[in-house]
CSV table of C-alpha atoms and ligand atoms in Angstrom, one decimal:
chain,number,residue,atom,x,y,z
A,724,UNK,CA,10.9,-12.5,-12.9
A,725,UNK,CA,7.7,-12.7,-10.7
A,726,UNK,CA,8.2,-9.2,-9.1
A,727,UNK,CA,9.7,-6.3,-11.6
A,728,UNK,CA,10.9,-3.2,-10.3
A,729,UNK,CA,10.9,-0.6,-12.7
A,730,UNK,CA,11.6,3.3,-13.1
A,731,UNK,CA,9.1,5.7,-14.2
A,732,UNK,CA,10.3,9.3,-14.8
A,733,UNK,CA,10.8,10.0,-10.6
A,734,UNK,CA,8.6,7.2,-9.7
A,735,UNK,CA,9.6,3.5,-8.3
A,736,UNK,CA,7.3,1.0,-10.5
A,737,UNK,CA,7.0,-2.4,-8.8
A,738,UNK,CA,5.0,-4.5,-10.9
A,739,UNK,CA,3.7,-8.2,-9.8
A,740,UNK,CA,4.0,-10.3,-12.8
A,741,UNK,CA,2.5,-13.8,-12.6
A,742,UNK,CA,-0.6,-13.1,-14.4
A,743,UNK,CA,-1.3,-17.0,-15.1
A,744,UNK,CA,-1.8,-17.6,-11.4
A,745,UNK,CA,-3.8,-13.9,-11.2
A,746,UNK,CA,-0.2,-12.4,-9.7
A,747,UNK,CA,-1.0,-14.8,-6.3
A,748,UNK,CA,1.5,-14.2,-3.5
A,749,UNK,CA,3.6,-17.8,-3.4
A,750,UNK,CA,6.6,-18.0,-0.6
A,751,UNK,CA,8.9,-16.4,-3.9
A,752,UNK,CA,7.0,-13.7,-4.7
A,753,UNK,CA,6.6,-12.3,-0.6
A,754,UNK,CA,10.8,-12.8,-0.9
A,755,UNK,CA,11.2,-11.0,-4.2
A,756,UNK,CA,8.9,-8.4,-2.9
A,757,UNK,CA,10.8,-8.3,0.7
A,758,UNK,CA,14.4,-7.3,-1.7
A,759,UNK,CA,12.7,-5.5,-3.7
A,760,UNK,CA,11.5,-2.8,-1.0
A,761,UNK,CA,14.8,-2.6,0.1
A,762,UNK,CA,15.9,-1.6,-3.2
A,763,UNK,CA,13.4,1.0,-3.0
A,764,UNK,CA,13.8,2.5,0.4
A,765,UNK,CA,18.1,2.7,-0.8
A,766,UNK,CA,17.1,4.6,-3.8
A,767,UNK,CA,16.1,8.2,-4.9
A,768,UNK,CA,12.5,7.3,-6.3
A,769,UNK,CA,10.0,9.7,-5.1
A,770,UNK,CA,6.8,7.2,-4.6
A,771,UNK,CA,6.4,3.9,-5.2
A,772,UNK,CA,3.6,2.4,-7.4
A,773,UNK,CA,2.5,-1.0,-7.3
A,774,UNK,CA,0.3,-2.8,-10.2
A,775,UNK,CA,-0.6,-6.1,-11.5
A,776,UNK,CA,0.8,-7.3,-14.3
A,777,UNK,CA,-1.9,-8.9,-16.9
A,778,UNK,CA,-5.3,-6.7,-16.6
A,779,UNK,CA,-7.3,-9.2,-15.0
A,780,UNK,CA,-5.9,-8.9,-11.0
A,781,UNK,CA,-4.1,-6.3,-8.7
A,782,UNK,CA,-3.5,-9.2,-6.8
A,783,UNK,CA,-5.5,-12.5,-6.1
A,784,UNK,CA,-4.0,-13.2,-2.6
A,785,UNK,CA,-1.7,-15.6,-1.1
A,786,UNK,CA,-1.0,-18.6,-3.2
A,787,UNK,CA,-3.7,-20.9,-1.7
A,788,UNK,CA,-2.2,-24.3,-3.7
A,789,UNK,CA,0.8,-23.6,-1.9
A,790,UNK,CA,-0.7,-23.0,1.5
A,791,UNK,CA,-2.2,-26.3,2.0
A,792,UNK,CA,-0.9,-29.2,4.1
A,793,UNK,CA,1.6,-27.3,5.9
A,794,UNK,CA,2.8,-27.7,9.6
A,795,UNK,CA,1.6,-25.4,11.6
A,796,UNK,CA,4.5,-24.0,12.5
A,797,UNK,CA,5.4,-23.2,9.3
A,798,UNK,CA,2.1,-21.5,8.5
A,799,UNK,CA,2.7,-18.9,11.9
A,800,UNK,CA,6.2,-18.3,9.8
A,801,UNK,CA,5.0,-17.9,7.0
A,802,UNK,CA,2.0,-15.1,8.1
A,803,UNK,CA,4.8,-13.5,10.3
A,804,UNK,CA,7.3,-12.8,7.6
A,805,UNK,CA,4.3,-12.0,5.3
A,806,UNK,CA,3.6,-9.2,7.8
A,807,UNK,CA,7.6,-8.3,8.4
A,808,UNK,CA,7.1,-7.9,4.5
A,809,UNK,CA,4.5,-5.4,4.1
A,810,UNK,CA,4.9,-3.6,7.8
A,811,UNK,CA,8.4,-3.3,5.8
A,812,UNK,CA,6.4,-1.5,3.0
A,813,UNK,CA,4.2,0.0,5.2
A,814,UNK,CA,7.9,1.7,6.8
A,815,UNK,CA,9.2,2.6,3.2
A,816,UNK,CA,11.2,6.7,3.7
A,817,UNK,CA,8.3,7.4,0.5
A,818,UNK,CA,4.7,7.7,0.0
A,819,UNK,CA,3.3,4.5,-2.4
A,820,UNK,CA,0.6,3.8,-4.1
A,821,UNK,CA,-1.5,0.6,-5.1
A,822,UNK,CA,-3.1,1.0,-8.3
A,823,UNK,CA,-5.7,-1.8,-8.1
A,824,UNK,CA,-6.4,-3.2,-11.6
A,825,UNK,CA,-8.7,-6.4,-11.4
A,826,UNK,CA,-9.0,-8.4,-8.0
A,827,UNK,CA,-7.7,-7.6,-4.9
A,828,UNK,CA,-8.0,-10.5,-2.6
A,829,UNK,CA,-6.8,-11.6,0.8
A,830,UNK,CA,-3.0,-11.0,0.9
A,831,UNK,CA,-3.6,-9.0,-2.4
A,832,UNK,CA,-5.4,-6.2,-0.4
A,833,UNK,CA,-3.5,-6.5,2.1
A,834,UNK,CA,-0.6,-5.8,0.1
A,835,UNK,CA,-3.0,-2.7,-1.1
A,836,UNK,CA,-3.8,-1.5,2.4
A,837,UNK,CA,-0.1,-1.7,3.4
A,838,UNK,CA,0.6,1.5,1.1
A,839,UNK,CA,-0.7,4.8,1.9
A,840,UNK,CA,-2.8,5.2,-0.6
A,841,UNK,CA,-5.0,2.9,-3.0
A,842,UNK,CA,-6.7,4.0,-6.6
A,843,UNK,CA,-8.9,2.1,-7.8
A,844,UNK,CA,-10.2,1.0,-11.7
A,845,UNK,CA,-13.3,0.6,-12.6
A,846,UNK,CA,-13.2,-3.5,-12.7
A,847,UNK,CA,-11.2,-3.8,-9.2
A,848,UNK,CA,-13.0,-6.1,-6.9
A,849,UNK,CA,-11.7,-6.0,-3.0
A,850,UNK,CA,-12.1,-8.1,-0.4
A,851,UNK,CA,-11.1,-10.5,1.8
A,852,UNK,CA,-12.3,-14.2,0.9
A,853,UNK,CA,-10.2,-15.9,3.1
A,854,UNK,CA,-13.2,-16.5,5.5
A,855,UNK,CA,-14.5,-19.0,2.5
A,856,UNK,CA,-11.4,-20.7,2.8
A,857,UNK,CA,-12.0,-21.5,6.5
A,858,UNK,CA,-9.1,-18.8,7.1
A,859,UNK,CA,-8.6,-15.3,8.4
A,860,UNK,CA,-6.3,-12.4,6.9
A,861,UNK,CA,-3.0,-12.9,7.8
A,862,UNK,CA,-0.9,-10.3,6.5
A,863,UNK,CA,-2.2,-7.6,8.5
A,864,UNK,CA,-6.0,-7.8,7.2
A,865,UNK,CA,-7.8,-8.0,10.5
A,866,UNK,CA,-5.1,-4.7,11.7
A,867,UNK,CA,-5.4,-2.3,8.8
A,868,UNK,CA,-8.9,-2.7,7.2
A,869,UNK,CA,-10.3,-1.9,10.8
A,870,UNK,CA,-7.9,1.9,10.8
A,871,UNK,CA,-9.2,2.3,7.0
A,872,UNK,CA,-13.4,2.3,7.4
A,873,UNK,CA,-14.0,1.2,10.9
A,874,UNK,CA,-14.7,-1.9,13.2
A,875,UNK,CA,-17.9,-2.6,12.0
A,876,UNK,CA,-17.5,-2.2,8.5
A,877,UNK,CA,-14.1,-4.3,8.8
A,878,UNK,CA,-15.8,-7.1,10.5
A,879,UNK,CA,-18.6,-7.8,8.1
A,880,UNK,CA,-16.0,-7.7,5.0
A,881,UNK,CA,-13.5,-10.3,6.9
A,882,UNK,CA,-16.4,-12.1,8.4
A,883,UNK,CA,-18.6,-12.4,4.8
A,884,UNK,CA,-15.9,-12.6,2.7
A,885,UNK,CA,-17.8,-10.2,0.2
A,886,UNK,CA,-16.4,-8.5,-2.3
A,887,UNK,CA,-16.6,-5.0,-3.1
A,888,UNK,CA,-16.8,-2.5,-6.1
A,889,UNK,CA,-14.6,0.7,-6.5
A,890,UNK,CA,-17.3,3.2,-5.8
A,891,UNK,CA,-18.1,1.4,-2.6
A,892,UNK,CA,-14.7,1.2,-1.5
A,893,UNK,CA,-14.3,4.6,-2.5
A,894,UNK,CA,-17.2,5.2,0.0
A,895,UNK,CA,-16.4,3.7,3.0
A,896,UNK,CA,-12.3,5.2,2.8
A,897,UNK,CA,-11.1,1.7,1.4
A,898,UNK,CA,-9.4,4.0,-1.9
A,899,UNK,CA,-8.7,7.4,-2.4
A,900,UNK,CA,-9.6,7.5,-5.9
A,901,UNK,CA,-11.6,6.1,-8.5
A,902,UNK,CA,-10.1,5.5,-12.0
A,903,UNK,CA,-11.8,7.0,-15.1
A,904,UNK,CA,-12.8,3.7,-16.7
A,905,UNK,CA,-11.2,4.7,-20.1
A,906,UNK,CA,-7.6,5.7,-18.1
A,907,UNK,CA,-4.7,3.6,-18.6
A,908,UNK,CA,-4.2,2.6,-14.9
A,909,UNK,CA,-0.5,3.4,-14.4
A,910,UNK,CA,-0.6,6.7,-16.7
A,911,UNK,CA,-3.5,7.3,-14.0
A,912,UNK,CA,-1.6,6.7,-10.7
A,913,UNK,CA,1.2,8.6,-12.0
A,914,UNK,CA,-0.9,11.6,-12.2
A,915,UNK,CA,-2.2,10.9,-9.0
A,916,UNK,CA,1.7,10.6,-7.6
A,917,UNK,CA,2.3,13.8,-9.2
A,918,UNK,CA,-0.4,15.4,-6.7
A,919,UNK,CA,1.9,15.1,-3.5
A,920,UNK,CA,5.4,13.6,-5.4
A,921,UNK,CA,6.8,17.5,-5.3
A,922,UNK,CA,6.5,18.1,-1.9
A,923,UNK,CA,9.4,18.0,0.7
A,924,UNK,CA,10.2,13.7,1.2
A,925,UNK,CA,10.9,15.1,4.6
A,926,UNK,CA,8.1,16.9,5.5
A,927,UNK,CA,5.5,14.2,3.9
A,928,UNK,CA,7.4,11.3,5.9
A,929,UNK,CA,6.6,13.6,9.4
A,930,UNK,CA,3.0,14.0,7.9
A,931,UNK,CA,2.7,10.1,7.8
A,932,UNK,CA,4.4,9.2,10.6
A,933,UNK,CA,2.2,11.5,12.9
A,934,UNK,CA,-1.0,9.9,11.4
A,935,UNK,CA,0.1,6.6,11.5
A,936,UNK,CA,1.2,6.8,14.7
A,937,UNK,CA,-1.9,8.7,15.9
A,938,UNK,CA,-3.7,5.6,15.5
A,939,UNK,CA,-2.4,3.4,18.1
A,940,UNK,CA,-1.9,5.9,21.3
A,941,UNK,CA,-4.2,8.0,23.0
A,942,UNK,CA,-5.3,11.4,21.8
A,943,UNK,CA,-2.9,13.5,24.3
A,944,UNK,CA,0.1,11.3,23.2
A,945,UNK,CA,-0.9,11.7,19.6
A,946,UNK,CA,-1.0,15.2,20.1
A,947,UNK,CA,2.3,15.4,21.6
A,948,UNK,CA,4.2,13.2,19.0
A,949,UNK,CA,2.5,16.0,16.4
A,950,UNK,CA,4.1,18.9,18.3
A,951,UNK,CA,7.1,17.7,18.1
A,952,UNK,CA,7.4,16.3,14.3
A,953,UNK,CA,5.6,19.4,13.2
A,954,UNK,CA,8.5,21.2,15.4
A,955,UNK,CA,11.1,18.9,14.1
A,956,UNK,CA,9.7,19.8,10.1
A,957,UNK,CA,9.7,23.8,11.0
A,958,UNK,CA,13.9,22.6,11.5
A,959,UNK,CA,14.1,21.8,7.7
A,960,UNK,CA,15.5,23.8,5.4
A,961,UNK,CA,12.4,23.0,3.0
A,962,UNK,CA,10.1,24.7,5.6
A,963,UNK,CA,12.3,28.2,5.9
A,964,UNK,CA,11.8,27.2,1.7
A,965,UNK,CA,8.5,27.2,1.8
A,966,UNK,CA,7.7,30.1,3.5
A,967,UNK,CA,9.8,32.2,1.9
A,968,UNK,CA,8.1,31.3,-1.3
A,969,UNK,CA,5.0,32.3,0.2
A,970,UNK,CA,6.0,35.5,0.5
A,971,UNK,CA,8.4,36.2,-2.1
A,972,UNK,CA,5.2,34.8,-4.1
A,973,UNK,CA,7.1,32.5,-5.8
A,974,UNK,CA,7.2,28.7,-6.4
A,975,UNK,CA,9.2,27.0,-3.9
A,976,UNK,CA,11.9,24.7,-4.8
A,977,UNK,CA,12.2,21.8,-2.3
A,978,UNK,CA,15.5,19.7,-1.4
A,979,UNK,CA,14.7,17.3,0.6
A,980,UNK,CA,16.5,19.0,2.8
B,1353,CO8,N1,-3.8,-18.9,-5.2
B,1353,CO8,C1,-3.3,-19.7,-6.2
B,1353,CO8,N2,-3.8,-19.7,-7.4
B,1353,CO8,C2,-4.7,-18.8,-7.8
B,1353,CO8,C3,-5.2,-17.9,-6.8
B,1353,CO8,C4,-4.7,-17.9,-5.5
B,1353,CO8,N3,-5.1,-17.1,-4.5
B,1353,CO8,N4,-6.2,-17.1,-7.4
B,1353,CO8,C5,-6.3,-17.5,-8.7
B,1353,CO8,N5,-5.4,-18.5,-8.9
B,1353,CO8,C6,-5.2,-19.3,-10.1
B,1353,CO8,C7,-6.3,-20.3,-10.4
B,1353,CO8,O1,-6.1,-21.5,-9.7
B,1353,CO8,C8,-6.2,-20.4,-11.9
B,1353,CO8,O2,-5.1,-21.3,-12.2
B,1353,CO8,P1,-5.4,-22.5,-13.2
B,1353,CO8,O3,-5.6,-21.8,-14.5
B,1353,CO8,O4,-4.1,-23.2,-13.2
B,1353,CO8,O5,-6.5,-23.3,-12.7
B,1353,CO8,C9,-5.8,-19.0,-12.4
B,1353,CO8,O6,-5.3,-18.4,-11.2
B,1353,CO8,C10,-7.0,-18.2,-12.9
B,1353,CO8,O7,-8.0,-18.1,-11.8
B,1353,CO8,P2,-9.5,-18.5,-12.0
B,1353,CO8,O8,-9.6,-19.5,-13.1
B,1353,CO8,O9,-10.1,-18.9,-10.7
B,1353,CO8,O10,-10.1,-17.1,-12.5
B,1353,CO8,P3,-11.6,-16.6,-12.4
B,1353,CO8,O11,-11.7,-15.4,-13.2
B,1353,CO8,O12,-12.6,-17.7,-12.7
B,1353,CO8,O13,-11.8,-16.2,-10.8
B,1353,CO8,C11,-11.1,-15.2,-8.8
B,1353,CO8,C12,-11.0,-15.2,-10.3
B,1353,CO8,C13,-12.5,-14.9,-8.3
B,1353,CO8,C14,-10.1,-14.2,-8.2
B,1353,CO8,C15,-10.7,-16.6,-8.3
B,1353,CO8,O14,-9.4,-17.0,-8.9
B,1353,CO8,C16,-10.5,-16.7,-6.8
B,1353,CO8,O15,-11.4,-16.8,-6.1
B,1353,CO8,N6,-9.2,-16.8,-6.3
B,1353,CO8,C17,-8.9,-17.0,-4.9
B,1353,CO8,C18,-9.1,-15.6,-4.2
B,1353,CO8,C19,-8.8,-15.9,-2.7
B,1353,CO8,O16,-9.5,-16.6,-2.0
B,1353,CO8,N7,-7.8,-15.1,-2.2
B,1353,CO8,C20,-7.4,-15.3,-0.8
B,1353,CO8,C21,-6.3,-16.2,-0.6
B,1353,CO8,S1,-5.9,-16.6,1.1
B,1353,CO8,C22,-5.0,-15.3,1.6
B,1353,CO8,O17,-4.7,-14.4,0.8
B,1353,CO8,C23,-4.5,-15.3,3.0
B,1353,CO8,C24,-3.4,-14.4,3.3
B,1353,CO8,C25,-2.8,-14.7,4.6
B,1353,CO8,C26,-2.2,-16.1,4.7
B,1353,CO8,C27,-1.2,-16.2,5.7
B,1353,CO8,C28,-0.4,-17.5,5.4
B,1353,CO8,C29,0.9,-17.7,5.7
C-alpha cells in the first residue's frame, strides 16, 4: 500500500509510503489519499498526522513521469480533483498535522499547507519547484502559501522555485515548529498533537473555522461569523465544563460535547 493509515494511541497516522519514487503524488496515491480522509473524518481519532515513509522526503510532489504528455483536459482534471483532495483535508471535523521529514516539494507542500499545522525536521527542504518545470502549483499552492507568509514572500518562492530550510520556514509562518534534530519525527509530532489534542473537538473546529474563514471576507463579516461561533461554542456543554473547572479549580474533563 502507497498510503497507510494507521492508529497511534488517539491519533490518526496517515503515512505516504513510496519512498523509491521519494513518496511522489501519482493519480493512485491522490485516490488512496481521497478514501483515506474519509476514513478519517468517519472515525474517533483526535488529529491526524501525516509523514513520509523512508527518511529522505515528506513528500517530493506530484509524480512528474506521470504528468507528462497529457491532454489538456485531463491535466485541468487532474489539478481539480488534486485540489477536491486536499480542500477535502483541509475540511477534515480534526486538527492535522504534517510532520515534514526530508523534501517537501510542489504537491508535497501543498499537501503540508493543506493541514493546519506543519513541524518541521532539521533536513526538511520546502518549496515549490514547479516553476523549473515550466509549471505552476496546482493543488492549491498559489492559494494557501500566499494566507501562510504573505503575497510577496509567496510570489518569490512560486516564482524562483527556491527551496527553503526549517528555520526559515519557521520564520516567515511556513511551520509552526522546528524539530530537535536528534527527535524521532513522529514521537515529535505526537508531543506536539498532545499540546491542543485534549481540548473540546467542538470548540477547536469553531476556533478553525472562524480563522479560516476570516481569511476570505472582509473584517466586519469576519467579525460577525466570530460572534456567532464563539456564541454557538458558549452552547456546548464543554464550555459550561470548562468554566466550571475554572472555578471549582479543577481539571476539566471534555466530551466533545
Ligand atoms: N515525480 C516522480 N518521481 C520522482 C519525483 C517526482 N516529483 N521526485 C523524485 N522522484 C524519483 C526520481 O525520479 C528517482 O527515481 P529513479 O531512482 O527511478 O530515477 C527517485 O525518486 C529518487 O530521486 P532523485 O534521484 O532525484 O533524488 P535526489 O536526492 O537526487 O534529489 C530531489 C531529490 C531534489 C527532491 C529531486 O528528486 C527532485 O527535484 N524531485 C522533483 C521535485 C519537484 O519538482 N516537485 C514538483 C513536482 S510538480 C508538482 O508537484 C505540481 C503539482 C500540481 C500539478 C497539477 C497536475 C494535475
Amino acid at each position: 500500500m502507497t498510503v497507510e493509515l494507521e492508529r497511534h494511541d488517539e491519533f490518526a497516522v496517515l503515512r505516504l509510503n513510496r519512498p523509491e519514487a521519494l513518496n511522489a503524488l501519482s493519480f493512485d496515491i491522490l485516490r488512496d489519499l481521497d478514501q483515506a480522509f474519509d476514513r478519517v473524518a468517519e472515525g474517533d481519532a483526535r488529529a491526524l498526522l501525516i509523514i513520509g515513509a523512508g527518511g529522505k522526503a515528506f513528500c517530493a510532489g506530484a509524480d512528474i513521469k506521470e504528468l507528462m504528455n497529457r491532454k489538456l483536459i485531463d491535466q485541468k482534471r487532474g489539478a481539480e480533483f488534486g485540489q477536491r483532495v486536499f480542500q477535502k483535508l483541509a475540511m477534515l471535523p480534526i486538527p492535522s498535522v504534517a510532520i515534514i521529514n526530508g523534501y517537501a516539494f510542489g504537491g508535497g507542500l501543498e499537501l503540508a499547507m493543506a493541514c493546519t499545522f506543519r513541524v518541521a525536521a532539521s533536513d526538511a527542504r520546502l518549496g515549490l519547484p514547479e516553476i523549473k518545470l515550466g509549471l505552476i502549483p496546482g493543488y492549491g499552492g498559489t492559494q494557501r502559501l500566499p494566507r501562510l507568509i504573505g503575497e510577496a514572500r509567496a510570489l518569490e518562492l512560486i516564482m524562483t522555485g527556491r527551496a527553503v530550510r526549517p528555520e526559515e520556514a519557521e520564520r516567515v509562518g511556513l511551520v509552526n515548529r522546528l524539530l530537535e534534530p536528534e527527535a524521532d519525527p513522529l514521537q515529535a509530532g505526537v508531543a506536539f498533537a498532545r499540546e491542543f489534542s485534549g481540548f473540546s473537538l467542538l470548540s477547536l473546529g469553531f476556533a478553525r473555522e472562524a480563522v479560516q474563514r476570516a481569511l476570505d471576507v472582509p473584517v466586519h463579516d469576519g467579525l460577525r461569523i466570530e460572534a456567532d461561533l464563539s456564541t454557538l461554542a458558549y452552547q456546548t456543554s464543554d464550555a459550561a465544563e470548562g468554566m466550571s473547572a475554572f472555578a471549582e479549580k479543577r481539571k476539566p474533563d471534555f466530551k466533545d460535547a
